């Protein structure tokens, strides 16, 4: 199945490409090619959990051209000195379908080892929560100032991918997600390789942010283009598992607020939606189940201004409110001009716990009983503040865990 | 007249224009868009026109929809002023909690609300004082602090106009302005007929206006309050306060005992009760065939109190259908040196919100250690004594045209020991119990 280095035959190439284009349209490839950084997309549903996309940046980091890796399992980057525990961590994240970051020793095409921060994250089908792809971002970790640089001349190691080790990891189900895309080269385990790996490196905060930001741009691209095919993907499994359940009193209080808004949890990774108002559901066409747990980017699509998204992020980071005009998409793929107000919401300890995102379709003539759209939106913000603050004060913000 | 009683306290800054309160601002088109004669008559402000005759509200307000136009307008405009940075602090960044206990006192830690000013001397022995144009008053407030005018629309439905000349009303407009030192989110001031420069003094008309505002909000969590001079009002310019807090206030949960009325008092439909088992003695007026009936009775009571120099606080609750009236004597005790240093050190001024059970504390230690017992201790100092309260109650009844039906009065006989926290203050644990452990 996996050929060593040679490009896959035409039929296989077609299948690999279709894994992406069938879900995100033909244009997604161009968009991905434009993104900076070294990253891969893999398809867990295909036999061998192969790489279906490799970025241009991968070649400069690893020496592998896209055609060298397409169709192969991502474990090809690992080698003798790759830490087993790190590999097990990645495998576990893949199996549990969750995001994971780890510093890991990889090998270049020429056999030279190099430390990268590997960021792995599942891409979910927004509708049924299936994992469609995994993305894997590699960020090189610079050497900390050291006593001496490790010697780096090595003969090329081509056959770094091994199949024999993955058998016991296979899941009994039809999915191939259980095939971790990293594994260890069991052959040629020489002590010299341990030496050349140098000291384990630790990724800096900057590396981690870089990995996350690359992953976010990939998500954003996939999300935008997935709408062209009528399917929507997101970076968060779209069921309410894993997100804290709001108390019934908070749900009740929020339920009385008529405006179209969602509440995102500031403290969970990727700030997932924890509440969506009825008006928001009718505005966008999604069901509550589809979006709880998702990051708000599921609304974005082609033409959504990255600059404006960046502006929102900046304001979120400095705990400021902002009002923006943005092109967003309904579930049916129709775009709408969105007057969006985002504001931090504090709990009773005065700490930012949520963000409220109030959406308004500007293409529709609204009647808010004489109120301006801005005041109408801000009214929702105020009502959310009061509800969260009051219920948080009486200790009934979240449903008590069983 | 006896000696002049004063207390020193840090005045609350309710407007950003208060600091420059001296009359240095030029009159006549002052250019600052204020609420004075110079600017207001030629200005346009949003208008909320309320229903002339609010119909009977649904029996249970628990499931009422607070997301009505009034609340949207109030909260939306308030949030807008927050984004403009008009407030002295972000009140939602102040810690708050419900204190465990039967009544559920609400405590807030607000370290910044009063710090920035030196204490000023306040006369506390005169509930009615003439309006003094030289002192800070709401005509000096900038229009950006105003949220909207609040006028009687005269019809069966309320409505909102984004902008209307203030001269549309036949007389000086009633305005709703922010309090730049908010006690809670949405804290506003209702200033009846601002240009008429009325002193802090309740009459039937102003109380009715306040009841209308509560009725328009139609939420049990939106309440109005009033402090008379001598009961911790700091500005002698007629105003009510209001804010939105979606927890029940302790006073709203306290038990009450109905005072039976003779037939004459029943015509208005207003029922009168006495608060039971609450640290501050007070009367509860509720119902009434119309808001007007309730305003008649309560304003009658207030007028007697202010004319007889009894400081008092008023809480308008339950969408304008219920009014709590608390005659109080804390400031007098404070002026006479009868309040313990421990309580004075907390710097809590027991005005209407504190009396109702929402207590803003200025020191972290007080906040951390706040308990139902400590709140009770503070508020108990505010209350009139039982005998004085009964005396005042009799006068109030007389003034408000209420006649207590003597026949059924015996039901209230076991009152003596009622004003103590019941399960609240932990009884001193006996030695025996400790040993058992």
mmCIF file of N, CA, C and O in Angstrom, chain B residues 241-330:
data_model
loop_
_atom_site.group_PDB
_atom_site.id
_atom_site.type_symbol
_atom_site.label_atom_id
_atom_site.label_comp_id
_atom_site.label_asym_id
_atom_site.label_seq_id
_atom_site.Cartn_x
_atom_site.Cartn_y
_atom_site.Cartn_z
ATOM 1 N N UNK B 241 -34.074 56.223 42.324
ATOM 2 C CA UNK B 241 -33.034 55.397 41.711
ATOM 3 C C UNK B 241 -33.674 54.101 41.246
ATOM 4 O O UNK B 241 -34.738 53.737 41.725
ATOM 5 N N UNK B 242 -32.992 53.400 40.333
ATOM 6 C CA UNK B 242 -33.521 52.113 39.890
ATOM 7 C C UNK B 242 -32.399 51.289 39.313
ATOM 8 O O UNK B 242 -31.420 51.836 38.781
ATOM 9 N N UNK B 243 -32.488 49.977 39.431
ATOM 10 C CA UNK B 243 -31.605 49.087 38.687
ATOM 11 C C UNK B 243 -32.240 47.717 38.561
ATOM 12 O O UNK B 243 -33.308 47.444 39.103
ATOM 13 N N UNK B 244 -31.526 46.870 37.833
ATOM 14 C CA UNK B 244 -32.058 45.581 37.435
ATOM 15 C C UNK B 244 -31.155 44.521 38.033
ATOM 16 O O UNK B 244 -29.972 44.464 37.730
ATOM 17 N N UNK B 245 -31.667 43.719 38.934
ATOM 18 C CA UNK B 245 -30.861 42.641 39.542
ATOM 19 C C UNK B 245 -31.764 41.425 39.660
ATOM 20 O O UNK B 245 -32.769 41.456 40.369
ATOM 21 N N UNK B 246 -31.392 40.355 38.956
ATOM 22 C CA UNK B 246 -32.330 39.231 38.870
ATOM 23 C C UNK B 246 -32.195 38.248 40.020
ATOM 24 O O UNK B 246 -32.165 37.050 39.827
ATOM 25 N N UNK B 247 -32.104 38.785 41.225
ATOM 26 C CA UNK B 247 -32.278 37.927 42.401
ATOM 27 C C UNK B 247 -33.327 38.603 43.288
ATOM 28 O O UNK B 247 -33.462 39.816 43.263
ATOM 29 N N UNK B 248 -34.073 37.792 44.052
ATOM 30 C CA UNK B 248 -35.025 38.416 44.961
ATOM 31 C C UNK B 248 -34.284 39.132 46.082
ATOM 32 O O UNK B 248 -33.244 38.660 46.539
ATOM 33 N N UNK B 249 -34.779 40.289 46.476
ATOM 34 C CA UNK B 249 -34.185 40.985 47.607
ATOM 35 C C UNK B 249 -34.694 40.337 48.891
ATOM 36 O O UNK B 249 -35.852 39.913 48.962
ATOM 37 N N UNK B 250 -33.854 40.299 49.926
ATOM 38 C CA UNK B 250 -34.283 39.722 51.203
ATOM 39 C C UNK B 250 -35.599 40.304 51.708
ATOM 40 O O UNK B 250 -36.464 39.573 52.186
ATOM 41 N N UNK B 251 -35.765 41.612 51.568
ATOM 42 C CA UNK B 251 -36.994 42.210 52.113
ATOM 43 C C UNK B 251 -38.230 41.698 51.376
ATOM 44 O O UNK B 251 -39.320 41.629 51.933
ATOM 45 N N UNK B 252 -38.014 41.301 50.116
ATOM 46 C CA UNK B 252 -39.154 40.773 49.351
ATOM 47 C C UNK B 252 -39.511 39.363 49.798
ATOM 48 O O UNK B 252 -40.608 38.874 49.508
ATOM 49 N N UNK B 253 -38.553 38.710 50.446
ATOM 50 C CA UNK B 253 -38.807 37.347 50.911
ATOM 51 C C UNK B 253 -39.265 37.321 52.370
ATOM 52 O O UNK B 253 -39.698 36.282 52.858
ATOM 53 N N UNK B 254 -39.111 38.453 53.049
ATOM 54 C CA UNK B 254 -39.434 38.468 54.475
ATOM 55 C C UNK B 254 -40.939 38.268 54.685
ATOM 56 O O UNK B 254 -41.753 38.669 53.856
ATOM 57 N N UNK B 255 -41.247 37.655 55.797
ATOM 58 C CA UNK B 255 -42.660 37.442 56.128
ATOM 59 C C UNK B 255 -43.329 38.769 56.440
ATOM 60 O O UNK B 255 -42.687 39.708 56.904
ATOM 61 N N UNK B 256 -44.602 38.841 56.129
ATOM 62 C CA UNK B 256 -45.349 40.056 56.461
ATOM 63 C C UNK B 256 -46.613 39.666 57.195
ATOM 64 O O UNK B 256 -47.091 38.531 57.092
ATOM 65 N N UNK B 257 -47.133 40.612 57.924
ATOM 66 C CA UNK B 257 -48.395 40.359 58.599
ATOM 67 C C UNK B 257 -49.387 41.449 58.199
ATOM 68 O O UNK B 257 -49.101 42.641 58.362
ATOM 69 N N UNK B 258 -50.496 41.014 57.650
ATOM 70 C CA UNK B 258 -51.503 41.950 57.181
ATOM 71 C C UNK B 258 -52.078 42.746 58.351
ATOM 72 O O UNK B 258 -52.355 42.189 59.409
ATOM 73 N N UNK B 259 -52.237 44.040 58.149
ATOM 74 C CA UNK B 259 -52.915 44.870 59.150
ATOM 75 C C UNK B 259 -54.353 45.028 58.684
ATOM 76 O O UNK B 259 -54.606 45.598 57.616
ATOM 77 N N UNK B 260 -55.288 44.489 59.435
ATOM 78 C CA UNK B 260 -56.682 44.549 58.982
ATOM 79 C C UNK B 260 -57.166 45.990 58.948
ATOM 80 O O UNK B 260 -56.855 46.782 59.833
ATOM 81 N N UNK B 261 -57.868 46.311 57.894
ATOM 82 C CA UNK B 261 -58.343 47.679 57.723
ATOM 83 C C UNK B 261 -59.854 47.730 57.865
ATOM 84 O O UNK B 261 -60.564 46.799 57.459
ATOM 85 N N UNK B 262 -60.319 48.815 58.423
ATOM 86 C CA UNK B 262 -61.766 49.039 58.476
ATOM 87 C C UNK B 262 -62.251 49.318 57.061
ATOM 88 O O UNK B 262 -61.474 49.649 56.173
ATOM 89 N N UNK B 263 -63.521 49.179 56.831
ATOM 90 C CA UNK B 263 -64.097 49.244 55.483
ATOM 91 C C UNK B 263 -63.643 50.435 54.656
ATOM 92 O O UNK B 263 -63.390 50.312 53.467
ATOM 93 N N UNK B 264 -63.507 51.583 55.303
ATOM 94 C CA UNK B 264 -63.142 52.795 54.575
ATOM 95 C C UNK B 264 -61.836 52.625 53.813
ATOM 96 O O UNK B 264 -61.698 53.059 52.678
ATOM 97 N N UNK B 265 -60.889 51.997 54.483
ATOM 98 C CA UNK B 265 -59.575 51.829 53.872
ATOM 99 C C UNK B 265 -59.589 50.834 52.743
ATOM 100 O O UNK B 265 -58.654 50.765 51.952
ATOM 101 N N UNK B 266 -60.628 50.034 52.646
ATOM 102 C CA UNK B 266 -60.651 48.967 51.657
ATOM 103 C C UNK B 266 -61.028 49.464 50.267
ATOM 104 O O UNK B 266 -60.806 48.780 49.285
ATOM 105 N N UNK B 267 -61.619 50.645 50.210
ATOM 106 C CA UNK B 267 -62.160 51.101 48.921
ATOM 107 C C UNK B 267 -61.087 51.203 47.832
ATOM 108 O O UNK B 267 -61.315 50.868 46.687
ATOM 109 N N UNK B 268 -59.931 51.670 48.239
ATOM 110 C CA UNK B 268 -58.861 51.829 47.260
ATOM 111 C C UNK B 268 -58.290 50.485 46.840
ATOM 112 O O UNK B 268 -57.610 50.388 45.832
ATOM 113 N N UNK B 269 -58.563 49.467 47.658
ATOM 114 C CA UNK B 269 -58.015 48.154 47.342
ATOM 115 C C UNK B 269 -56.583 47.988 47.815
ATOM 116 O O UNK B 269 -55.967 46.952 47.581
ATOM 117 N N UNK B 270 -56.029 48.997 48.454
ATOM 118 C CA UNK B 270 -54.643 48.897 48.916
ATOM 119 C C UNK B 270 -54.597 48.099 50.215
ATOM 120 O O UNK B 270 -55.377 48.337 51.134
ATOM 121 N N UNK B 271 -53.701 47.135 50.263
ATOM 122 C CA UNK B 271 -53.533 46.340 51.480
ATOM 123 C C UNK B 271 -52.259 46.780 52.185
ATOM 124 O O UNK B 271 -51.255 47.086 51.533
ATOM 125 N N UNK B 272 -52.316 46.769 53.491
ATOM 126 C CA UNK B 272 -51.153 47.201 54.260
ATOM 127 C C UNK B 272 -50.707 46.076 55.184
ATOM 128 O O UNK B 272 -51.532 45.416 55.821
ATOM 129 N N UNK B 273 -49.404 45.840 55.201
ATOM 130 C CA UNK B 273 -48.863 44.821 56.097
ATOM 131 C C UNK B 273 -47.664 45.391 56.829
ATOM 132 O O UNK B 273 -47.156 46.466 56.490
ATOM 133 N N UNK B 274 -47.232 44.607 57.782
ATOM 134 C CA UNK B 274 -46.073 44.996 58.567
ATOM 135 C C UNK B 274 -45.019 43.925 58.311
ATOM 136 O O UNK B 274 -45.333 42.735 58.244
ATOM 137 N N UNK B 275 -43.776 44.348 58.128
ATOM 138 C CA UNK B 275 -42.713 43.358 57.925
ATOM 139 C C UNK B 275 -42.494 42.586 59.207
ATOM 140 O O UNK B 275 -42.451 43.166 60.286
ATOM 141 N N UNK B 276 -42.361 41.287 59.081
ATOM 142 C CA UNK B 276 -42.116 40.442 60.246
ATOM 143 C C UNK B 276 -40.732 39.831 60.092
ATOM 144 O O UNK B 276 -40.311 39.484 58.994
ATOM 145 N N UNK B 277 -40.077 39.684 61.205
ATOM 146 C CA UNK B 277 -38.800 38.983 61.176
ATOM 147 C C UNK B 277 -37.836 39.535 60.126
ATOM 148 O O UNK B 277 -37.228 38.807 59.365
ATOM 149 N N UNK B 278 -37.761 40.849 60.084
ATOM 150 C CA UNK B 278 -36.790 41.516 59.232
ATOM 151 C C UNK B 278 -36.099 42.547 60.121
ATOM 152 O O UNK B 278 -36.741 43.118 61.002
ATOM 153 N N UNK B 279 -34.798 42.778 59.922
ATOM 154 C CA UNK B 279 -34.101 43.655 60.878
ATOM 155 C C UNK B 279 -34.606 45.092 60.899
ATOM 156 O O UNK B 279 -34.450 45.773 61.910
ATOM 157 N N UNK B 280 -35.172 45.567 59.814
ATOM 158 C CA UNK B 280 -35.693 46.932 59.796
ATOM 159 C C UNK B 280 -37.220 46.866 59.802
ATOM 160 O O UNK B 280 -37.813 46.201 58.947
ATOM 161 N N UNK B 281 -37.820 47.545 60.741
ATOM 162 C CA UNK B 281 -39.287 47.562 60.781
ATOM 163 C C UNK B 281 -39.793 48.399 59.615
ATOM 164 O O UNK B 281 -39.239 49.467 59.333
ATOM 165 N N UNK B 282 -40.826 47.938 58.984
ATOM 166 C CA UNK B 282 -41.346 48.689 57.849
ATOM 167 C C UNK B 282 -42.753 48.287 57.512
ATOM 168 O O UNK B 282 -43.255 47.257 57.982
ATOM 169 N N UNK B 283 -43.398 49.116 56.687
ATOM 170 C CA UNK B 283 -44.751 48.835 56.234
ATOM 171 C C UNK B 283 -44.708 48.428 54.769
ATOM 172 O O UNK B 283 -43.845 48.887 54.013
ATOM 173 N N UNK B 284 -45.635 47.575 54.402
ATOM 174 C CA UNK B 284 -45.723 47.126 53.019
ATOM 175 C C UNK B 284 -47.098 47.511 52.486
ATOM 176 O O UNK B 284 -48.116 47.131 53.063
ATOM 177 N N UNK B 285 -47.113 48.287 51.414
ATOM 178 C CA UNK B 285 -48.366 48.674 50.763
ATOM 179 C C UNK B 285 -48.453 47.922 49.454
ATOM 180 O O UNK B 285 -47.505 47.931 48.676
ATOM 181 N N UNK B 286 -49.567 47.282 49.193
ATOM 182 C CA UNK B 286 -49.649 46.581 47.908
ATOM 183 C C UNK B 286 -51.059 46.587 47.335
ATOM 184 O O UNK B 286 -52.022 46.844 48.037
ATOM 185 N N UNK B 287 -51.089 46.292 46.044
ATOM 186 C CA UNK B 287 -52.371 46.203 45.372
ATOM 187 C C UNK B 287 -52.923 47.586 45.054
ATOM 188 O O UNK B 287 -52.197 48.470 44.612
ATOM 189 N N UNK B 288 -54.190 47.739 45.293
ATOM 190 C CA UNK B 288 -54.849 48.975 44.890
ATOM 191 C C UNK B 288 -55.518 48.740 43.562
ATOM 192 O O UNK B 288 -55.011 47.988 42.727
ATOM 193 N N UNK B 289 -56.663 49.356 43.352
ATOM 194 C CA UNK B 289 -57.384 49.133 42.103
ATOM 195 C C UNK B 289 -56.608 49.690 40.914
ATOM 196 O O UNK B 289 -56.650 49.146 39.822
ATOM 197 N N UNK B 290 -55.903 50.782 41.146
ATOM 198 C CA UNK B 290 -55.059 51.364 40.096
ATOM 199 C C UNK B 290 -53.751 51.798 40.734
ATOM 200 O O UNK B 290 -53.637 51.855 41.961
ATOM 201 N N UNK B 291 -52.786 52.123 39.896
ATOM 202 C CA UNK B 291 -51.521 52.648 40.421
ATOM 203 C C UNK B 291 -51.788 53.924 41.209
ATOM 204 O O UNK B 291 -51.124 54.208 42.197
ATOM 205 N N UNK B 292 -52.773 54.664 40.745
ATOM 206 C CA UNK B 292 -53.128 55.914 41.385
ATOM 207 C C UNK B 292 -53.536 55.710 42.845
ATOM 208 O O UNK B 292 -53.155 56.479 43.726
ATOM 209 N N UNK B 293 -54.307 54.640 43.082
ATOM 210 C CA UNK B 293 -54.735 54.349 44.456
ATOM 211 C C UNK B 293 -53.541 54.088 45.349
ATOM 212 O O UNK B 293 -53.450 54.583 46.475
ATOM 213 N N UNK B 294 -52.626 53.292 44.819
ATOM 214 C CA UNK B 294 -51.452 52.949 45.617
ATOM 215 C C UNK B 294 -50.619 54.203 45.864
ATOM 216 O O UNK B 294 -50.137 54.439 46.976
ATOM 217 N N UNK B 295 -50.480 55.031 44.817
ATOM 218 C CA UNK B 295 -49.697 56.262 44.960
ATOM 219 C C UNK B 295 -50.342 57.194 45.987
ATOM 220 O O UNK B 295 -49.639 57.841 46.765
ATOM 221 N N UNK B 296 -51.663 57.247 45.996
ATOM 222 C CA UNK B 296 -52.370 58.096 46.968
ATOM 223 C C UNK B 296 -51.989 57.718 48.394
ATOM 224 O O UNK B 296 -51.602 58.561 49.195
ATOM 225 N N UNK B 297 -52.134 56.434 48.679
ATOM 226 C CA UNK B 297 -51.920 55.977 50.048
ATOM 227 C C UNK B 297 -50.452 56.145 50.462
ATOM 228 O O UNK B 297 -50.144 56.699 51.514
ATOM 229 N N UNK B 298 -49.557 55.693 49.590
ATOM 230 C CA UNK B 298 -48.142 55.730 49.975
ATOM 231 C C UNK B 298 -47.629 57.164 50.046
ATOM 232 O O UNK B 298 -46.892 57.523 50.969
ATOM 233 N N UNK B 299 -48.024 58.000 49.089
ATOM 234 C CA UNK B 299 -47.529 59.377 49.146
ATOM 235 C C UNK B 299 -48.071 60.075 50.389
ATOM 236 O O UNK B 299 -47.371 60.879 51.010
ATOM 237 N N UNK B 300 -49.304 59.728 50.768
ATOM 238 C CA UNK B 300 -49.857 60.297 52.008
ATOM 239 C C UNK B 300 -48.970 59.962 53.194
ATOM 240 O O UNK B 300 -48.663 60.827 54.033
ATOM 241 N N UNK B 301 -48.526 58.724 53.235
ATOM 242 C CA UNK B 301 -47.651 58.286 54.327
ATOM 243 C C UNK B 301 -46.309 59.010 54.265
ATOM 244 O O UNK B 301 -45.794 59.497 55.282
ATOM 245 N N UNK B 302 -45.756 59.110 53.066
ATOM 246 C CA UNK B 302 -44.446 59.761 52.907
ATOM 247 C C UNK B 302 -44.519 61.236 53.308
ATOM 248 O O UNK B 302 -43.601 61.771 53.932
ATOM 249 N N UNK B 303 -45.601 61.855 52.906
ATOM 250 C CA UNK B 303 -45.740 63.284 53.192
ATOM 251 C C UNK B 303 -45.769 63.522 54.711
ATOM 252 O O UNK B 303 -45.126 64.429 55.223
ATOM 253 N N UNK B 304 -46.491 62.633 55.416
ATOM 254 C CA UNK B 304 -46.505 62.803 56.870
ATOM 255 C C UNK B 304 -45.088 62.655 57.428
ATOM 256 O O UNK B 304 -44.643 63.453 58.241
ATOM 257 N N UNK B 305 -44.378 61.656 56.942
ATOM 258 C CA UNK B 305 -43.025 61.410 57.461
ATOM 259 C C UNK B 305 -42.115 62.609 57.218
ATOM 260 O O UNK B 305 -41.452 63.095 58.134
ATOM 261 N N UNK B 306 -42.101 63.105 55.984
ATOM 262 C CA UNK B 306 -41.168 64.190 55.700
ATOM 263 C C UNK B 306 -41.557 65.476 56.421
ATOM 264 O O UNK B 306 -40.706 66.225 56.891
ATOM 265 N N UNK B 307 -42.874 65.696 56.537
ATOM 266 C CA UNK B 307 -43.289 66.923 57.221
ATOM 267 C C UNK B 307 -43.049 66.844 58.717
ATOM 268 O O UNK B 307 -42.981 67.863 59.401
ATOM 269 N N UNK B 308 -42.953 65.628 59.224
ATOM 270 C CA UNK B 308 -42.691 65.473 60.649
ATOM 271 C C UNK B 308 -41.251 65.066 60.918
ATOM 272 O O UNK B 308 -40.916 64.556 61.978
ATOM 273 N N UNK B 309 -40.439 65.307 59.903
ATOM 274 C CA UNK B 309 -39.004 65.158 60.084
ATOM 275 C C UNK B 309 -38.555 63.736 60.420
ATOM 276 O O UNK B 309 -37.605 63.552 61.164
ATOM 277 N N UNK B 310 -39.267 62.766 59.896
ATOM 278 C CA UNK B 310 -38.820 61.381 60.079
ATOM 279 C C UNK B 310 -38.177 60.920 58.769
ATOM 280 O O UNK B 310 -38.871 60.777 57.759
ATOM 281 N N UNK B 311 -36.869 60.725 58.764
ATOM 282 C CA UNK B 311 -36.220 60.260 57.531
ATOM 283 C C UNK B 311 -36.763 58.882 57.139
ATOM 284 O O UNK B 311 -37.101 58.081 58.010
ATOM 285 N N UNK B 312 -36.838 58.636 55.836
ATOM 286 C CA UNK B 312 -37.405 57.349 55.414
ATOM 287 C C UNK B 312 -36.842 56.927 54.057
ATOM 288 O O UNK B 312 -36.288 57.739 53.312
ATOM 289 N N UNK B 313 -37.024 55.653 53.788
ATOM 290 C CA UNK B 313 -36.643 55.080 52.495
ATOM 291 C C UNK B 313 -37.833 54.335 51.920
ATOM 292 O O UNK B 313 -38.651 53.799 52.665
ATOM 293 N N UNK B 314 -37.895 54.318 50.579
ATOM 294 C CA UNK B 314 -39.004 53.671 49.890
ATOM 295 C C UNK B 314 -38.438 52.698 48.857
ATOM 296 O O UNK B 314 -37.523 53.053 48.105
ATOM 297 N N UNK B 315 -38.967 51.494 48.833
ATOM 298 C CA UNK B 315 -38.610 50.544 47.782
ATOM 299 C C UNK B 315 -39.867 50.209 47.002
ATOM 300 O O UNK B 315 -40.868 49.765 47.572
ATOM 301 N N UNK B 316 -39.809 50.421 45.680
ATOM 302 C CA UNK B 316 -40.934 50.077 44.808
ATOM 303 C C UNK B 316 -40.594 48.763 44.134
ATOM 304 O O UNK B 316 -39.591 48.647 43.425
ATOM 305 N N UNK B 317 -41.426 47.767 44.374
ATOM 306 C CA UNK B 317 -41.090 46.403 43.993
ATOM 307 C C UNK B 317 -42.249 45.794 43.214
ATOM 308 O O UNK B 317 -43.309 46.402 43.087
ATOM 309 N N UNK B 318 -42.026 44.577 42.714
ATOM 310 C CA UNK B 318 -43.091 43.798 42.088
ATOM 311 C C UNK B 318 -43.850 44.593 41.023
ATOM 312 O O UNK B 318 -45.077 44.695 41.029
ATOM 313 N N UNK B 319 -43.108 45.149 40.087
ATOM 314 C CA UNK B 319 -43.674 45.860 38.934
ATOM 315 C C UNK B 319 -44.572 47.025 39.351
ATOM 316 O O UNK B 319 -45.522 47.371 38.640
ATOM 317 N N UNK B 320 -44.273 47.623 40.476
ATOM 318 C CA UNK B 320 -45.051 48.783 40.902
ATOM 319 C C UNK B 320 -46.297 48.431 41.690
ATOM 320 O O UNK B 320 -47.112 49.296 41.982
ATOM 321 N N UNK B 321 -46.430 47.158 42.036
ATOM 322 C CA UNK B 321 -47.623 46.770 42.785
ATOM 323 C C UNK B 321 -47.383 46.704 44.284
ATOM 324 O O UNK B 321 -48.306 46.489 45.056
ATOM 325 N N UNK B 322 -46.128 46.840 44.671
ATOM 326 C CA UNK B 322 -45.807 46.708 46.088
ATOM 327 C C UNK B 322 -44.801 47.774 46.478
ATOM 328 O O UNK B 322 -43.819 47.994 45.751
ATOM 329 N N UNK B 323 -45.042 48.441 47.597
ATOM 330 C CA UNK B 323 -44.127 49.482 48.056
ATOM 331 C C UNK B 323 -43.768 49.230 49.517
ATOM 332 O O UNK B 323 -44.656 49.042 50.347
ATOM 333 N N UNK B 324 -42.474 49.209 49.788
ATOM 334 C CA UNK B 324 -42.000 49.076 51.161
ATOM 335 C C UNK B 324 -41.633 50.464 51.670
ATOM 336 O O UNK B 324 -40.989 51.233 50.954
ATOM 337 N N UNK B 325 -42.030 50.752 52.892
ATOM 338 C CA UNK B 325 -41.736 52.058 53.481
ATOM 339 C C UNK B 325 -40.997 51.847 54.797
ATOM 340 O O UNK B 325 -41.493 51.145 55.688
ATOM 341 N N UNK B 326 -39.799 52.421 54.884
ATOM 342 C CA UNK B 326 -38.976 52.247 56.083
ATOM 343 C C UNK B 326 -38.659 53.609 56.714
ATOM 344 O O UNK B 326 -37.785 54.322 56.198
ATOM 345 N N UNK B 327 -39.328 53.963 57.792
ATOM 346 C CA UNK B 327 -38.851 55.133 58.535
ATOM 347 C C UNK B 327 -37.523 54.727 59.181
ATOM 348 O O UNK B 327 -37.377 53.574 59.592
ATOM 349 N N UNK B 328 -36.548 55.611 59.225
ATOM 350 C CA UNK B 328 -35.284 55.181 59.819
ATOM 351 C C UNK B 328 -34.628 56.238 60.686
ATOM 352 O O UNK B 328 -34.996 57.416 60.669
ATOM 353 N N UNK B 329 -33.644 55.835 61.439
ATOM 354 C CA UNK B 329 -33.022 56.757 62.390
ATOM 355 C C UNK B 329 -31.519 56.574 62.473
ATOM 356 O O UNK B 329 -30.884 57.034 63.413
ATOM 357 N N UNK B 330 -30.931 55.915 61.470
ATOM 358 C CA UNK B 330 -29.493 55.622 61.562
ATOM 359 C C UNK B 330 -28.656 56.900 61.583
ATOM 360 O O UNK B 330 -27.761 57.058 62.414
#
